Short mmCIF file of C-alpha atoms in Angstrom, two decimals:
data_model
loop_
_atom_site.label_atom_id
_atom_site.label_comp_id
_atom_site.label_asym_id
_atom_site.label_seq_id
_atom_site.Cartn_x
_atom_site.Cartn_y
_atom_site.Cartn_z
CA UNK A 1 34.89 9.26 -13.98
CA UNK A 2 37.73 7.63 -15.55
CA UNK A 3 37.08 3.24 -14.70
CA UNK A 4 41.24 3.67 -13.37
CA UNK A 5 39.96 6.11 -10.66
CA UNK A 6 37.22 4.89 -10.37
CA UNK A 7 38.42 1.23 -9.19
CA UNK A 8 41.04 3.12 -7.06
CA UNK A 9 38.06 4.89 -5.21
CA UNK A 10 36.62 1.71 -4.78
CA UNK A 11 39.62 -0.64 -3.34
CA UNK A 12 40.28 2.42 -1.28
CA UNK A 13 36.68 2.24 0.16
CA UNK A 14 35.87 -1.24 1.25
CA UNK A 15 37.28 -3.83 3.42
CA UNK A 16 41.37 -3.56 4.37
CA UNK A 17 41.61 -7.26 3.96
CA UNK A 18 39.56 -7.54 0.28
CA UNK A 19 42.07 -4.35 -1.15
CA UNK A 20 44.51 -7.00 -3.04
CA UNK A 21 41.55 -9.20 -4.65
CA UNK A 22 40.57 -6.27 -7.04
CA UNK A 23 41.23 -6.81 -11.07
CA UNK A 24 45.32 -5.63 -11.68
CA UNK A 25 43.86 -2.94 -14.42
CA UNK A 26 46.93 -0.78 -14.04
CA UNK A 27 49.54 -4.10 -15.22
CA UNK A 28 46.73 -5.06 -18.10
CA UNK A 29 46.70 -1.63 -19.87
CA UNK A 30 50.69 -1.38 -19.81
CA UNK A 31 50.46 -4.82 -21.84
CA UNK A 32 47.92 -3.18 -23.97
CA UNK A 33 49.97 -0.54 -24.79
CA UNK A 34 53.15 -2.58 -25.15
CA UNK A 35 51.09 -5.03 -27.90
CA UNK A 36 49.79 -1.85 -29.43
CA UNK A 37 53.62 0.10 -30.23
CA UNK A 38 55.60 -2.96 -30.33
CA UNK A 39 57.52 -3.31 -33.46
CA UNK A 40 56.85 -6.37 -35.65
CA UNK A 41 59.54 -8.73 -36.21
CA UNK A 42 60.56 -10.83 -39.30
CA UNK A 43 60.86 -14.35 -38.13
CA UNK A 44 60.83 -15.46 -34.34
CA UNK A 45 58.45 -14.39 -31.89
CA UNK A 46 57.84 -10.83 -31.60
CA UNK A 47 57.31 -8.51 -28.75
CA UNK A 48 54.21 -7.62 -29.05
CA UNK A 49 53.09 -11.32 -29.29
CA UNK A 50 55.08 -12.26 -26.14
CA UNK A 51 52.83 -9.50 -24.46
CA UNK A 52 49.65 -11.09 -25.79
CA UNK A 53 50.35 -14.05 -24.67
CA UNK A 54 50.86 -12.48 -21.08
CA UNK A 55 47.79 -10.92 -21.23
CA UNK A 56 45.79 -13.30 -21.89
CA UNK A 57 47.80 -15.24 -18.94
CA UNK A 58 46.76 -12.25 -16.65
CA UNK A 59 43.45 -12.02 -17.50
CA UNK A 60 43.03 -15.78 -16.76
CA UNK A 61 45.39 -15.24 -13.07
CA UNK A 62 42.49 -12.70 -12.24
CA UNK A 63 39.72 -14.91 -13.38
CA UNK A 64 40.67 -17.17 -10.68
CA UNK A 65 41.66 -14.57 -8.15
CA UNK A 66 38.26 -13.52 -8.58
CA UNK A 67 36.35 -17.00 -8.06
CA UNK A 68 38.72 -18.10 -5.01
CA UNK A 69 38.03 -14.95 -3.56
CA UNK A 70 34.45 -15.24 -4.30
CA UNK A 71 33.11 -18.25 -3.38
CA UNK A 72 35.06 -17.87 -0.15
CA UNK A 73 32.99 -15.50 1.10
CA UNK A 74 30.17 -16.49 -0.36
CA UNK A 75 30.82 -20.23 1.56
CA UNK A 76 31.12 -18.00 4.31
CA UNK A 77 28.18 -15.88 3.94
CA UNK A 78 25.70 -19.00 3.98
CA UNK A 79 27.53 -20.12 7.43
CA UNK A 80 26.80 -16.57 9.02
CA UNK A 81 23.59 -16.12 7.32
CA UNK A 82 22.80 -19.67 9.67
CA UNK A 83 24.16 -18.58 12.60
CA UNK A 84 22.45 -15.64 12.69
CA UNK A 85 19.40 -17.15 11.75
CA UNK A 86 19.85 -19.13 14.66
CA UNK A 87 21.11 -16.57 17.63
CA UNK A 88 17.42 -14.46 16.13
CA UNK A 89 15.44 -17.91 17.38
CA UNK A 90 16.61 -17.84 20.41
CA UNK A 91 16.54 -14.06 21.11
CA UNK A 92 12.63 -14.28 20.08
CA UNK A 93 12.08 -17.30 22.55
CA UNK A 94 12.72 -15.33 25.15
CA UNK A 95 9.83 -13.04 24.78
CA UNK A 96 7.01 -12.96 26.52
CA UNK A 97 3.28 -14.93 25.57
CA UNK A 98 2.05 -11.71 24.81
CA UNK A 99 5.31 -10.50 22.40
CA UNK A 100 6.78 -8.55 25.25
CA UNK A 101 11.03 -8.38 25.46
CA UNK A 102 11.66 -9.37 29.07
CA UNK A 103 12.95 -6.36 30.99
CA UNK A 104 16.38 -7.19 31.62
CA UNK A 105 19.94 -5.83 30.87
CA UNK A 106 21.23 -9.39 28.90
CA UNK A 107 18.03 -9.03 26.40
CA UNK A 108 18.95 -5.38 25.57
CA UNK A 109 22.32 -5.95 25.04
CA UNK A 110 22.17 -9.43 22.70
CA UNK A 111 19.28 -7.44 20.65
CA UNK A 112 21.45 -4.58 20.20
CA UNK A 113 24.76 -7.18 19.44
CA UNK A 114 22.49 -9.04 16.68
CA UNK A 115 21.22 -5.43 15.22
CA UNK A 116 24.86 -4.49 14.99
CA UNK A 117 25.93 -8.01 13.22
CA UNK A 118 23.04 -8.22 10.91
CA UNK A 119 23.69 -4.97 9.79
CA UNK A 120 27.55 -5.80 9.41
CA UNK A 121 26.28 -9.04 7.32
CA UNK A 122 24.19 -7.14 4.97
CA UNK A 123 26.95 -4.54 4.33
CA UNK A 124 29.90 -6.95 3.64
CA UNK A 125 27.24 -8.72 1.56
CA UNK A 126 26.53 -5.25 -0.66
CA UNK A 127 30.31 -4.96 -0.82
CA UNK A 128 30.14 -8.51 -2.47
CA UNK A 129 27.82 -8.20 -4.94
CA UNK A 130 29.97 -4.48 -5.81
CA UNK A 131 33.21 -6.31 -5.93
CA UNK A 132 31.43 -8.87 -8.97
CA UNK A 133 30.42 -5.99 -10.94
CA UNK A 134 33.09 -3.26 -10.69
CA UNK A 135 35.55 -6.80 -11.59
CA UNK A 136 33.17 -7.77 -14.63
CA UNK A 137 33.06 -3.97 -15.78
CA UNK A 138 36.96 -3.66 -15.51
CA UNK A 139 37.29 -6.79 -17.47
CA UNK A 140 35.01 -5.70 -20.34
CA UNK A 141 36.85 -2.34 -20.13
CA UNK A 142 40.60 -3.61 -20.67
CA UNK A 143 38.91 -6.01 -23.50
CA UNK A 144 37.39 -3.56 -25.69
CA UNK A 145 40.76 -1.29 -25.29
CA UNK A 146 42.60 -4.24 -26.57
CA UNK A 147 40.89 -4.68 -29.71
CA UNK A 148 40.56 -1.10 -29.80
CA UNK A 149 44.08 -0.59 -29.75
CA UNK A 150 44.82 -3.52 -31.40
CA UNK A 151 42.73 -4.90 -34.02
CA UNK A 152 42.25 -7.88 -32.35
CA UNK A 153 38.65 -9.72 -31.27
CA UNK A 154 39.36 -11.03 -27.54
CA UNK A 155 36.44 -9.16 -26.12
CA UNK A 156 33.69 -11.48 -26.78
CA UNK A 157 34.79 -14.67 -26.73
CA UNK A 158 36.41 -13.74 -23.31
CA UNK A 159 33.08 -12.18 -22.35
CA UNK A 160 31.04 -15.28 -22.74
CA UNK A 161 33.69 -16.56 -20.67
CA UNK A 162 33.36 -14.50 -17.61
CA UNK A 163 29.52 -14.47 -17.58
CA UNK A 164 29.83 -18.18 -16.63
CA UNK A 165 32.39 -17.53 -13.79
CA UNK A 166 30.90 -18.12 -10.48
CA UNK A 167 32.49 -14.45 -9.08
CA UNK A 168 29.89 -13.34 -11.93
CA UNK A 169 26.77 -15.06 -10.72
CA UNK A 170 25.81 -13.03 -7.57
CA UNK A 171 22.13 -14.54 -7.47
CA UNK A 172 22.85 -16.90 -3.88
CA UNK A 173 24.36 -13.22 -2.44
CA UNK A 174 21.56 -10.69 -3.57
CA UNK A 175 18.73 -13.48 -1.98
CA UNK A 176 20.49 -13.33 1.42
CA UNK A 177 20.50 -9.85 0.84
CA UNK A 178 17.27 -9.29 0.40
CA UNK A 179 16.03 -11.84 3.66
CA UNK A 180 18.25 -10.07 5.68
CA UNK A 181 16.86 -6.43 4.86
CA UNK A 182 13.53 -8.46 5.55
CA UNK A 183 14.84 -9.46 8.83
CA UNK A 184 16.00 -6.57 9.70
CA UNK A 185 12.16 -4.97 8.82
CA UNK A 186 10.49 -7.40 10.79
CA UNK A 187 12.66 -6.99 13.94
CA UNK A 188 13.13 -3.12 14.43
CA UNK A 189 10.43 -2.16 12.08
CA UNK A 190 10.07 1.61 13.48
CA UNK A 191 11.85 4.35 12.34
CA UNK A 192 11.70 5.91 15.80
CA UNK A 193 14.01 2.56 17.28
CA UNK A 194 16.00 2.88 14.48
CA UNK A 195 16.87 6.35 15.56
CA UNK A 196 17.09 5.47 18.96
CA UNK A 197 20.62 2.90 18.32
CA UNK A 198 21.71 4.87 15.18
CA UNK A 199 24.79 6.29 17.28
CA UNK A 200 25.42 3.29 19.18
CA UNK A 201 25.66 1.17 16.21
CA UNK A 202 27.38 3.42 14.10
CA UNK A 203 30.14 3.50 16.62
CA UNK A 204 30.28 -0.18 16.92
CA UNK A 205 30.16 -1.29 13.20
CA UNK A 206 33.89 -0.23 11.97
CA UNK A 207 36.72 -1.68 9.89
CA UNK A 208 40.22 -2.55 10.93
CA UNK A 209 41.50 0.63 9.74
CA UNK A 210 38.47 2.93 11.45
CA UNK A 211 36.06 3.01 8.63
CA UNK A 212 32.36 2.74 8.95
CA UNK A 213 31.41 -0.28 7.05
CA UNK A 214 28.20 1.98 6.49
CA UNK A 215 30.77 4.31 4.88
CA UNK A 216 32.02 1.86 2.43
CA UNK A 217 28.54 0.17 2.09
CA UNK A 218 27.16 2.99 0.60
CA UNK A 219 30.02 3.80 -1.89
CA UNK A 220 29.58 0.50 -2.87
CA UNK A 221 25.80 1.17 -3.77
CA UNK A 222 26.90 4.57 -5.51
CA UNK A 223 29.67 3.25 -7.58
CA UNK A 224 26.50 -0.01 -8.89
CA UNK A 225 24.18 2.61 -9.38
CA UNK A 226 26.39 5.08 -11.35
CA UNK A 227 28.07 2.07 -13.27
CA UNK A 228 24.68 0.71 -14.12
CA UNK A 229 22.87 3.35 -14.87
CA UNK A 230 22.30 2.61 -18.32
CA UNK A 231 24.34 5.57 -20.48
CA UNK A 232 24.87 6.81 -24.10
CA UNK A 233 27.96 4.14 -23.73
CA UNK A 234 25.65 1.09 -22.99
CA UNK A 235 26.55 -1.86 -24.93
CA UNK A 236 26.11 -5.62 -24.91
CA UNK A 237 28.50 -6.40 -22.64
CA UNK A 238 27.49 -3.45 -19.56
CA UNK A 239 25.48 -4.84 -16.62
CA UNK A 240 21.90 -4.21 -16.60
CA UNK A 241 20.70 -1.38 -14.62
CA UNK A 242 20.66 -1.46 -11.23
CA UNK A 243 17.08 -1.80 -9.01
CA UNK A 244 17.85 -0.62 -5.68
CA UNK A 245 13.76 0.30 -4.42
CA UNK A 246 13.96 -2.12 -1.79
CA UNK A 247 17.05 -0.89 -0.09
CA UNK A 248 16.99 2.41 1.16
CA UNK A 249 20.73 2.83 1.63
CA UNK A 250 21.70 4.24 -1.64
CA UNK A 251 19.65 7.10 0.25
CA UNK A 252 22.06 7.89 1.81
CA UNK A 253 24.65 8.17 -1.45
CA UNK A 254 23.92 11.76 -1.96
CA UNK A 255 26.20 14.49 -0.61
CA UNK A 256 25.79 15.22 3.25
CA UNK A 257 22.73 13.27 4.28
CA UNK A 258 22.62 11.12 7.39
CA UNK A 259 23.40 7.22 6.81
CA UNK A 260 20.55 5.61 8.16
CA UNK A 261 19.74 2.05 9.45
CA UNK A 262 18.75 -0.32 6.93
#
């Protein structure tokens, strides 16, 4: 798949409100192709270097776009990931000496409110940690087509750049990740009560616009593991491959099967 469609896919699959914080690709190849046909000038300032310079303005704009963006949620993630933290204390203090739930409607209903939110959290977080790399990869893409098509060498300086942005470093994201699919283990650890609220919460845990976040959470894992799969195209500047054998939601990637509870 073309990276164009494939980005479209992508901003059409997650979150309404993150569709306008995705990498302009479309404006940055039309000022490739500009720099690449432009006539050159005798004397003065020529077209082409007019659209240089406005490329590398651009590609600094989304730099920026991208860290704002970023380390907003990412701020916002750690407050969550504490709140949450904190509504699963007191949910367990209300069991019994011997681990029992008490039998009551309110303990039900908070268990299956903090089931729903954690698995929210862990989805928006997947979408995160997708949104860094599918940003980093169209970066790297538009580079190497303007030196390509150019003759120019932007791509790695820029590069080394990027890999110090904090939109690239995703390591605070994939740990609360990780202790939330832990939490999530510990709490409903059998595959028969996972089974048991897989409706409810599937028809609780929707977007704005009436998509499962389970829908996009799982194109998100699809379009890491396909983009990081490691290719005859694999170069210096691709993201390592991705290890996804702790998470069994890129299970349900493949055509037609059921999207299960993390």
């Amino acid at each position: 798949m073309k990276f164009g469609k494939r980005l479209k896919h992508q901003i059409q699959e997650t979150l309404p409100e993150w569709r306008d914080k995705f990498l302009s690709y479309k404006d940055l190849k039309k000022l490739v192709r500009l720099i690449s046909s432009a006539p050159t000038l005798l004397g003065g300032v020529s077209q082409s270097e007019k659209a240089e310079a406005e490329f590398v303005y651009l590609l600094n704009i989304e730099i920026d776009k991208f860290n704002s963006f970023f380390v907003e949620q990412e701020e916002d993630f750690i407050i969550r990931h504490k709140e949450l933290h904190q509504r699963i204390q007191r949910v367990l203090a209300t069991l019994g000496p011997d681990g029992n739930p008490p039998l009551d409607t309110d303990y039900t209903e908070e268990m299956e409110r903090v089931r729903k939110d954690i698995i929210n959290f862990h989805g928006e977080m997947v979408l995160l940690v997708n949104y860094s790399n599918i940003n980093y990869t169209g970066l790297a893409k538009i580079l190497k087509k303007y030196d390509k098509r150019t003759g120019g060498l932007l791509r790695l300086p820029f590069i080394q750049k990027v890999l110090q942005q904090p939109f690239f470093t995703t390591d605070l994201v994939s740990k609360l990740v990780k202790e939330c699919e832990s939490t999530i283990d510990q709490m409903f650890p059998t595959v028969k009560d996972k089974e048991k609220i897989k409706g409810r919460v599937e028809r609780k845990t929707t977007t704005g616009d009436g998509q499962g976040i389970f829908k996009s959470t799982v194109a998100a894992l699809a379009n890491m593991q396909e983009m990081r799969s490691g290719s005859s195209t694999y170069s210096q500047f691709s993201l390592p491959p991705l290890n996804l054998q702790d998470s069994n939601f890129i299970q349900s990637s493949q055509p037609n099967s059921p999207i299960p509870i993390p």
